[in-house]
Coordinates of C-alpha atoms in Angstrom, one line a residue:
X1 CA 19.5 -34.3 -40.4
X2 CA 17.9 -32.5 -37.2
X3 CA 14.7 -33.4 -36.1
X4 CA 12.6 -31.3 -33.8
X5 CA 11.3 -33.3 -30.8
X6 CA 9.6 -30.0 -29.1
X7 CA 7.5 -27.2 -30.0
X8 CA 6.5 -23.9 -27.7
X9 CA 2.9 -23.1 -27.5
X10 CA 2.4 -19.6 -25.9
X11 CA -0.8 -18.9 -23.8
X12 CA -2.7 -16.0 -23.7
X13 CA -0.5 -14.8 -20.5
X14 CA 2.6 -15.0 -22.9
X15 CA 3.9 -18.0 -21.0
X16 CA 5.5 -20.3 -23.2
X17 CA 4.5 -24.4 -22.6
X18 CA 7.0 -26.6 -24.2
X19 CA 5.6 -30.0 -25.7
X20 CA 7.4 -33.2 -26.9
X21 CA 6.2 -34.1 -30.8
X22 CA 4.7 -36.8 -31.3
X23 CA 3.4 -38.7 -34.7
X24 CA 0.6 -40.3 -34.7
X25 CA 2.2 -43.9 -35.7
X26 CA 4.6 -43.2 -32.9
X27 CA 3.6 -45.2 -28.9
X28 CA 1.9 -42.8 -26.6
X29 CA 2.8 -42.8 -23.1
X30 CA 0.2 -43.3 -20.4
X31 CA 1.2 -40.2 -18.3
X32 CA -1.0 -37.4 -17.0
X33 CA -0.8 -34.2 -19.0
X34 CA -1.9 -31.9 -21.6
X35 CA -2.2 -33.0 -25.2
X36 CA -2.6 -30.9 -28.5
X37 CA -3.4 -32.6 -31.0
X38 CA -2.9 -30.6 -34.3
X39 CA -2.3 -30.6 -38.6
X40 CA 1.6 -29.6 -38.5
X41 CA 2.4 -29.1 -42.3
X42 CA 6.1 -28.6 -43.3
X43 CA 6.7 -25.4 -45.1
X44 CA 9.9 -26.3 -46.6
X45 CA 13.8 -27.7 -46.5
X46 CA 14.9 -24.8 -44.2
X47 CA 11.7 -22.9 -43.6
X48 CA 10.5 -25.9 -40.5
X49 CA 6.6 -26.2 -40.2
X50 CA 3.6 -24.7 -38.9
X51 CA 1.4 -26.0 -36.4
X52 CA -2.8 -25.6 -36.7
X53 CA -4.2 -26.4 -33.7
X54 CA -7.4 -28.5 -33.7
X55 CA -7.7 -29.6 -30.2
X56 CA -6.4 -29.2 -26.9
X57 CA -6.9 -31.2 -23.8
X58 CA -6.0 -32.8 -20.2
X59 CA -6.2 -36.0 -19.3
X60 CA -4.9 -38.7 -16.8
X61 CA -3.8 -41.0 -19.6
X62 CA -2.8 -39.8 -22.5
X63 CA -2.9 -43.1 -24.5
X64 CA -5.9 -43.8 -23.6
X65 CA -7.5 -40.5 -24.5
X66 CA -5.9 -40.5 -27.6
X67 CA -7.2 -43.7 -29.1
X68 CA -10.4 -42.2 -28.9
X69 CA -10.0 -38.7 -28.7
X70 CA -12.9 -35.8 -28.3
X71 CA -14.1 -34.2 -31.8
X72 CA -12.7 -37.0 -33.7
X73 CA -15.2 -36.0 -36.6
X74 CA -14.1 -33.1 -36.5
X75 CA -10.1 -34.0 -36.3
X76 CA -10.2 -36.7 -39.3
X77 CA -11.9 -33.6 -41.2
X78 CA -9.4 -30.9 -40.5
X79 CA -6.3 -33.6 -41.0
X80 CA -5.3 -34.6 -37.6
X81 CA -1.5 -35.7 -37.9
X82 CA 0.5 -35.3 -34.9
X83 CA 0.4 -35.2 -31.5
X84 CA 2.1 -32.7 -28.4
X85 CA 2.2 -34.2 -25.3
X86 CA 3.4 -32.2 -21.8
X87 CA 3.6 -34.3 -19.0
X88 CA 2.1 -33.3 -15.7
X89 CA 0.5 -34.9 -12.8
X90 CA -0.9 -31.7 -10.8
X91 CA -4.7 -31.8 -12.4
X92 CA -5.3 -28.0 -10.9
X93 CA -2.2 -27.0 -12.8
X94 CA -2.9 -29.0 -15.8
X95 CA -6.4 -27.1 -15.9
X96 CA -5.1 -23.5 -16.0
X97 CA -2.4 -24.1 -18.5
X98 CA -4.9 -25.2 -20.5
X99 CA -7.5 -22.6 -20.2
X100 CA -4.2 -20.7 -20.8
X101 CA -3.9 -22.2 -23.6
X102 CA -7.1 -22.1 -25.1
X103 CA -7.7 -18.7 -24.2
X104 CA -4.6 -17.5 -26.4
X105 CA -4.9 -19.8 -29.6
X106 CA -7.3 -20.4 -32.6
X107 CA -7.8 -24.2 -32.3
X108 CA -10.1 -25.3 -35.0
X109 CA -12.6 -28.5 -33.0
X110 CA -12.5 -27.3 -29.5
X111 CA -16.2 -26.7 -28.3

């Protein structure tokens, strides 16, 4: 059986960002990068899933961010279940693809 290990996000500039998948049981490295952290709910045997983004972020270590990540009220509420991680140690970089990011996406506990 195939399982997907990366999703695109597209920013508002139409640039596509390609993230590894990440459950939340699952170790998370201690890299730099951006993180999305999301509801993904399958939509069927051959139909894949759909990603709702609740929250999108940088950080200069992602597993430590994670175990107590921003909005986490507001994460548990809206059913917080897996994790995107794109690794990335330029913090000037890491900033625009974000605002990138942000600026073309509906994500549900970002202030």
């Amino acid at each position: 059986m195939f399982k997907q290990k990366e999703w695109l996000f597209q920013g508002e500039s139409g640039k596509e960002y390609t993230f590894g998948i990440y459950a939340k049981t699952r170790p998370i490295p201690k890299h730099s990068g951006l993180y999305i952290l999301s509801y993904t709910h399958p939509r069927g045997h051959r139909s894949g899933f759909k990603v709702n983004m609740l929250y999108a972020g940088e950080t200069e270590n992602f597993s430590k961010t994670i175990a107590a990540p921003p909005q986490a009220d507001c994460l548990w509420d809206e059913n917080w279940n897996c994790i995107y991680l794109l690794i990335n140690d330029n913090p000037d970089e890491r900033r625009n693809i974000l605002s990138d990011l942000i600026a073309g996406n509906k994500i549900s506990c970002q202030n």
